[in-house]
Structure formats: structure tokens, C-alpha cells
Coordinates of C-alpha atoms and ligand atoms in Angstrom, one line a residue:
M140 CA 55.6 81.5 -54.3
N141 CA 56.3 84.1 -56.9
G142 CA 53.4 86.2 -58.2
I143 CA 49.6 86.4 -57.7
T144 CA 48.3 83.6 -55.4
N145 CA 44.6 84.3 -55.1
L146 CA 41.7 83.7 -57.5
S147 CA 39.1 86.3 -58.0
P148 CA 35.6 85.2 -59.1
E149 CA 36.3 86.8 -62.5
W150 CA 39.4 84.6 -63.0
R151 CA 37.5 81.5 -61.8
N152 CA 34.8 82.2 -64.4
W153 CA 37.5 82.8 -67.0
I154 CA 39.1 79.3 -66.3
R155 CA 35.7 77.6 -66.3
E156 CA 34.6 79.2 -69.6
N157 CA 37.8 78.5 -71.4
L158 CA 37.8 74.9 -70.2
A159 CA 34.2 74.6 -71.4
R160 CA 35.3 76.0 -74.8
G161 CA 37.8 73.1 -75.0
C162 CA 41.0 75.0 -74.4
A163 CA 44.0 73.0 -73.2
P164 CA 44.5 73.4 -69.4
Q165 CA 48.2 74.1 -70.0
S166 CA 47.4 77.0 -72.3
L167 CA 45.2 78.6 -69.5
V168 CA 48.1 78.1 -67.0
D169 CA 50.4 79.8 -69.5
D170 CA 48.0 82.8 -69.9
M171 CA 47.7 83.1 -66.2
V172 CA 51.4 83.2 -65.7
R173 CA 51.7 85.8 -68.4
N174 CA 49.2 87.8 -66.3
R175 CA 51.6 87.6 -63.3
F176 CA 50.1 84.6 -61.5
D177 CA 52.4 82.3 -59.6
P178 CA 53.0 79.2 -61.9
V179 CA 52.4 76.7 -59.1
F180 CA 49.3 78.5 -58.0
A181 CA 48.0 78.8 -61.6
R182 CA 48.4 75.1 -62.2
A183 CA 46.6 74.3 -58.9
A184 CA 43.8 76.8 -59.8
V185 CA 43.1 75.3 -63.2
N186 CA 43.3 71.8 -61.7
G187 CA 40.9 72.8 -58.9
V188 CA 38.3 74.2 -61.3
M189 CA 38.6 71.0 -63.3
T190 CA 38.2 68.6 -60.4
N191 CA 35.8 70.4 -58.1
N192 CA 32.8 68.9 -60.0
E193 CA 32.4 72.2 -61.9
P194 CA 30.6 71.8 -65.2
V195 CA 33.7 71.4 -67.3
A196 CA 34.1 67.6 -67.7
A197 CA 31.5 67.1 -70.5
P198 CA 32.8 69.7 -73.0
F199 CA 36.3 68.5 -72.2
E200 CA 35.6 64.9 -73.4
V201 CA 37.0 63.9 -76.8
K202 CA 34.4 64.8 -79.5
P203 CA 32.1 62.0 -80.8
K204 CA 34.2 61.7 -83.9
V205 CA 36.8 59.9 -81.7
G206 CA 34.3 58.9 -79.1
T207 CA 36.6 57.5 -76.4
G208 CA 34.9 59.4 -73.5
Y209 CA 38.3 59.7 -71.9
V210 CA 38.4 62.9 -69.8
Y211 CA 41.8 64.7 -70.2
E212 CA 43.1 66.1 -66.9
M213 CA 46.1 68.3 -66.3
P214 CA 49.1 66.4 -67.7
R215 CA 51.4 64.8 -65.1
L216 CA 54.3 65.8 -67.3
P217 CA 55.6 69.2 -66.0
A218 CA 54.8 72.3 -68.0
G219 CA 57.3 74.4 -69.9
N220 CA 59.9 73.9 -72.6
I221 CA 62.6 72.6 -70.3
I222 CA 62.1 70.1 -67.5
R223 CA 64.8 70.7 -64.9
T224 CA 65.6 67.6 -63.0
S225 CA 68.0 67.2 -60.0
D226 CA 70.9 66.4 -62.4
R227 CA 70.0 67.3 -65.9
D228 CA 67.8 69.6 -68.0
V229 CA 65.5 67.8 -70.4
R230 CA 64.1 69.7 -73.5
V231 CA 60.5 69.2 -74.5
V232 CA 60.4 69.3 -78.4
T233 CA 56.8 68.3 -79.1
R234 CA 53.6 68.1 -77.0
V235 CA 50.3 66.5 -78.2
N236 CA 47.4 67.2 -75.8
R237 CA 44.9 64.5 -76.8
P238 CA 46.2 61.9 -76.3
M239 CA 48.8 63.3 -74.0
I240 CA 52.2 62.6 -75.7
A241 CA 55.5 64.4 -75.5
V242 CA 58.8 64.0 -77.3
L243 CA 61.7 64.9 -75.0
E244 CA 65.4 65.5 -75.8
G245 CA 68.4 64.9 -73.6
V246 CA 66.8 62.6 -71.1
L247 CA 70.0 60.5 -71.1
S248 CA 73.5 61.4 -72.0
D249 CA 75.4 59.5 -74.8
E250 CA 77.5 57.9 -72.1
E251 CA 74.5 56.7 -70.1
C252 CA 73.0 55.2 -73.2
D253 CA 76.2 53.3 -73.9
Q254 CA 76.5 52.2 -70.3
L255 CA 72.9 50.8 -70.3
I256 CA 73.6 48.8 -73.5
R257 CA 76.9 47.5 -72.0
L258 CA 75.2 46.5 -68.8
S259 CA 72.4 44.7 -70.6
A260 CA 74.2 43.1 -73.5
D261 CA 75.1 39.8 -71.8
K262 CA 71.8 39.3 -69.9
M263 CA 69.2 39.6 -72.7
H264 CA 66.3 37.2 -73.0
R265 CA 63.6 36.9 -75.7
S266 CA 60.8 39.4 -74.7
T267 CA 57.5 38.1 -73.4
T268 CA 54.0 39.5 -73.3
V269 CA 51.2 38.9 -70.9
D270 CA 48.8 36.2 -71.9
P271 CA 45.4 37.9 -71.8
I272 CA 43.7 34.9 -70.1
S273 CA 46.2 33.6 -67.6
G274 CA 48.2 36.8 -67.0
K275 CA 51.4 34.8 -67.3
H276 CA 54.3 35.9 -69.4
E277 CA 54.6 34.2 -72.8
V278 CA 56.9 34.5 -75.8
I279 CA 54.8 35.6 -78.8
A280 CA 55.5 36.8 -82.4
D281 CA 54.0 40.3 -81.9
R282 CA 57.1 41.3 -80.0
S283 CA 60.3 40.2 -81.8
S284 CA 62.9 41.7 -79.4
E285 CA 65.0 40.6 -76.5
G286 CA 65.2 42.3 -73.2
T287 CA 66.3 42.5 -69.6
F288 CA 65.4 44.7 -66.6
F289 CA 67.0 46.5 -63.7
A290 CA 65.3 46.5 -60.3
L291 CA 64.9 49.9 -58.5
N292 CA 68.2 50.7 -56.7
A293 CA 70.0 47.9 -58.5
D294 CA 73.1 50.1 -58.3
P295 CA 73.9 53.8 -57.9
F296 CA 73.8 54.3 -61.7
I297 CA 70.3 52.9 -62.0
T298 CA 69.2 54.8 -58.9
R299 CA 70.3 58.1 -60.4
L300 CA 68.5 57.3 -63.7
D301 CA 65.3 56.2 -61.9
R302 CA 65.3 59.4 -59.8
R303 CA 65.6 61.6 -62.9
I304 CA 63.0 59.6 -64.8
G305 CA 60.6 60.0 -61.8
E306 CA 61.1 63.8 -61.9
V307 CA 60.5 63.9 -65.7
M308 CA 57.3 61.8 -65.4
H309 CA 56.4 63.7 -62.2
W310 CA 55.4 60.5 -60.4
P311 CA 57.0 58.7 -57.4
V312 CA 60.0 56.5 -58.2
D313 CA 58.5 53.7 -56.1
H314 CA 55.4 53.6 -58.2
G315 CA 57.6 52.6 -61.2
E316 CA 58.4 49.1 -62.6
G317 CA 62.1 48.4 -62.9
L318 CA 63.7 49.8 -66.1
Q319 CA 63.4 47.5 -69.0
V320 CA 66.0 47.4 -71.8
L321 CA 64.9 46.1 -75.2
H322 CA 67.0 45.2 -78.2
Y323 CA 65.5 44.8 -81.7
G324 CA 67.7 43.4 -84.6
T325 CA 66.9 44.1 -88.2
G326 CA 63.3 43.0 -88.8
G327 CA 62.4 43.4 -85.1
E328 CA 59.1 45.1 -84.3
Y329 CA 56.5 45.5 -81.6
K330 CA 53.0 45.4 -83.0
P331 CA 50.5 48.1 -81.8
H332 CA 49.3 47.5 -78.3
F333 CA 48.3 49.4 -75.1
D334 CA 50.7 49.7 -72.2
Y335 CA 47.8 49.7 -69.8
F336 CA 46.2 46.4 -68.8
P337 CA 42.8 46.1 -70.6
P338 CA 40.2 45.6 -67.9
E339 CA 38.2 43.2 -70.1
E340 CA 41.1 40.7 -70.1
P341 CA 41.1 38.3 -67.1
G342 CA 44.9 38.3 -67.0
S343 CA 45.0 42.1 -66.3
H344 CA 43.6 41.6 -62.8
V345 CA 46.6 39.4 -62.0
Q346 CA 48.9 42.1 -63.2
M347 CA 47.2 44.8 -61.2
T348 CA 47.1 43.1 -57.8
I349 CA 50.3 45.0 -56.9
G350 CA 50.6 48.7 -57.9
G351 CA 47.2 48.9 -59.7
Q352 CA 46.9 50.1 -63.3
R353 CA 49.8 51.6 -65.3
V354 CA 49.4 55.3 -65.8
S355 CA 52.2 56.5 -68.0
T356 CA 55.2 55.3 -70.1
L357 CA 58.6 56.8 -71.0
V358 CA 60.3 55.0 -73.9
M359 CA 64.0 56.2 -74.1
Y360 CA 66.1 55.6 -77.2
L361 CA 69.6 54.3 -76.6
N362 CA 70.9 54.6 -80.2
D363 CA 70.2 56.2 -83.5
V364 CA 68.5 53.7 -85.8
E365 CA 69.6 53.5 -89.4
E366 CA 66.2 52.9 -90.9
G367 CA 62.7 52.2 -89.4
G368 CA 62.1 51.4 -85.8
T369 CA 59.9 54.4 -85.2
T370 CA 57.4 54.5 -82.4
I371 CA 54.0 54.8 -84.0
F372 CA 50.7 56.0 -82.7
P373 CA 48.3 54.7 -85.4
E374 CA 45.2 56.4 -84.0
I375 CA 46.6 59.8 -84.5
G376 CA 49.1 59.2 -87.3
L377 CA 52.1 60.1 -85.2
E378 CA 55.5 58.6 -85.7
V379 CA 58.5 59.3 -83.4
V380 CA 61.9 58.7 -84.9
P381 CA 64.4 57.2 -82.4
K382 CA 67.3 59.5 -81.5
K383 CA 70.0 58.6 -79.0
G384 CA 69.2 60.0 -75.5
S385 CA 65.7 61.2 -76.6
A386 CA 62.4 59.8 -75.4
V387 CA 58.7 59.6 -76.0
Y388 CA 56.4 60.1 -73.0
F389 CA 52.6 59.3 -73.0
E390 CA 49.9 59.0 -70.3
Y391 CA 46.7 57.0 -70.5
T392 CA 45.0 56.5 -67.1
N393 CA 43.3 59.5 -65.4
S394 CA 42.3 60.0 -61.7
Q395 CA 38.9 58.4 -62.5
N396 CA 40.5 55.2 -63.7
Q397 CA 39.5 55.9 -67.3
L398 CA 41.9 54.5 -70.0
D399 CA 42.9 56.5 -73.1
R400 CA 42.5 54.2 -76.2
L401 CA 44.1 56.8 -78.4
T402 CA 47.5 55.8 -76.9
L403 CA 47.6 52.6 -79.0
H404 CA 51.2 52.5 -80.1
G405 CA 53.8 50.1 -81.5
G406 CA 57.4 49.8 -82.6
S407 CA 57.6 49.7 -86.5
P408 CA 60.0 47.2 -88.0
V409 CA 63.7 48.0 -87.9
T410 CA 64.5 47.9 -91.6
R411 CA 68.3 48.6 -91.3
G412 CA 70.6 48.4 -88.3
E413 CA 69.4 47.7 -84.8
K414 CA 67.4 49.5 -82.0
W415 CA 67.9 49.7 -78.3
I416 CA 65.4 51.3 -75.9
V417 CA 64.8 51.5 -72.2
T418 CA 61.3 51.8 -70.9
K419 CA 59.7 53.0 -67.6
W420 CA 56.1 52.2 -66.8
M421 CA 54.5 54.0 -63.8
R422 CA 51.7 52.5 -61.7
Q423 CA 48.9 54.1 -59.8
R424 CA 50.4 53.0 -56.5
R425 CA 53.6 51.7 -55.0
Y426 CA 54.9 48.8 -57.0
G427 CA 57.7 47.4 -54.9
E428 CA 61.5 47.6 -55.3
A429 CA 62.3 44.1 -56.5
L430 CA 59.7 43.6 -59.2
S431 CA 60.4 43.1 -62.8
P432 CA 58.3 44.9 -65.5
A433 CA 54.9 43.3 -66.2
T434 CA 55.2 43.4 -70.0
A435 CA 51.7 43.8 -71.3
T436 CA 50.1 44.0 -74.8
S437 CA 46.6 43.3 -75.9
Ligands
LIG166 O1 60.2 50.2 -79.3 C1 59.3 51.0 -79.3 O2 59.3 52.0 -79.9 C2 58.1 50.6 -78.4 C3 56.9 50.7 -79.0 C4 55.8 50.4 -78.3 C5 58.2 50.3 -77.1 C6 57.1 50.0 -76.4 N1 55.9 50.1 -77.0 C7 57.1 49.7 -75.0 O3 58.2 49.4 -74.5 O4 56.0 49.6 -74.4
LIG167 ZN1 54.3 49.9 -75.4

């Protein structure tokens, strides 16, 4: 611990009032750190005021204009401009707070991107999505790409990447689905969808029997795309341009099991060249070492 580690009633009120005004939790943590609070303590203090049933949840909901009712909690993604993992520093270039989205640079080195493509190239299969009724994987036109996956601990290279990715997403590695590599040729796209399993679809329950709901996604870009192939968030008008080694992170399930519909997203058509990505989906609970990703769209 480094700095102040106790919370006076005045500071507790200050946190409560600012949350009620709609300030982003992270901005309160930053202010506290500037006022010599220990960073870990400041984060815990803001989280504590938010989750101790203090009267902060209602003003914190998305305004009726959007009307999702999703309560934003402290992001799982670590705070700060740089996320220091065990083997690599990752730079945060953009953060959106509602929905919680971040663009990250340098998640993978150029060599790691090339290696993932090399390892995947000769074991690609046409991508599937989950049938909303049966929960079974089916090939459908909404997802014109081919893919393959790497189980946790498939080899030392994959183990190292999974460890780093777990640190970036601040979630246990064994709660993650195996890394999924996707390749889109020219014209390939992935129509807008949710990465969580929509509860109203019967097939979702099949997908959630092991590991529960998905909570967050990290889409990492393995190459620069000549034209198109952006990751789009149509509800908020955000478009992330693929850049080799960079990633887009987003989270959509909170501790109360609410799902953030503003994280609707898709892969826009690749209009020139090709696009390679690798995706990590995190679950609420342990998912199991040997399981392949449960590819879901609605
Ligand atoms: O290729 C993408 O940008 C993309 C878009 C939406 C990937 C995913 N979803 C995904 O892997 O879930
Ligand atoms: Zn997706």
C-alpha cells in the first residue's frame, strides 16, 4: 500500500454525491489518487460505496433516452494509461464508459500475430453460430469467415498469450474460452450481434450450463486491413479500425447478471484485402481447459 488507506465520512459522502451526479467511477478514483490516496484502496473504496446498497444505483443507470437499465459498475479493465502485464506493457488509447469499451495497443507483438496466423492457416473451418432454439452450432450467412481455436494450455506459446490476456481483462484465465482465430476474405463480414447469450433464446441455456454467461470480450487484430473490416458498435456510432497487435475490449455482464445491450457490435465488410483476428471471451465462472469457444450471435 502506498498512500492514504482510510476513508473519512467526508470522503465517503464525496464519493456518494459524485456517483449520484453521474460521474464515472474511474474519474473519482483518479481524483482520490491525486489527493494522495493509495490507488488500490481508492478503487476498493469507490467500489464499496457503489455496492453496499448505498443510494447510488438509480442515478447511475443509463438515462431514459437509452433506457437499457443496465447498471455500470467499476470496469474490470485495469485503470490507467498503461496496463502492465507479466511480460508486456499494453497501452490504452481510448476508453468509452457507457458501454464499457476500450481500444488497446500492443496487446500482441508483430511476431506473435504472424505466429498465430501461421499456426491457424491449415486448420481453418467455416465459422458457425449458435442456433437460438437448439443451442447447436450452425453455419449461417451472418458470419462469412472461417476459424479455428486453441484450447487453454495448448502449448507454451498459447499459455503465455492466455496469461497476458487474462491480466489485461483482469479475469481468471480458467474462466476464458479457448482463443478463437477468425479469417475474413474480401467481402467477409460479421453482422451486428451480442457476444452474451440472450436469455430469451432457449439455446442460450445450453451454452451457459458450463461457465455461465459471458462477461467480456477482447478482439485482437492480427493484421492491418487494407480497407473495411472495422469493428462497429452501431448503438453508439463507434468504429474501431483494425491495427496489427491492437485490440478492442468490451464488457457487458455486471455482478447482478444484467446485460448491456449497448454492446451490440459487428465486423463491417472487408472491402479490400483480408482480415485476421483472435478473440477471447470470458465467462462468469470456470469454463474448463479443453472447451472450444461457444460462438454466439443473436
Ligand atoms: O471481426 C470483428 O471485428 C468482430 C466483430 C464482432 C469480431 C467479433 N464480433 C467476435 O469475435 O465476437
Ligand atoms: Zn462479437
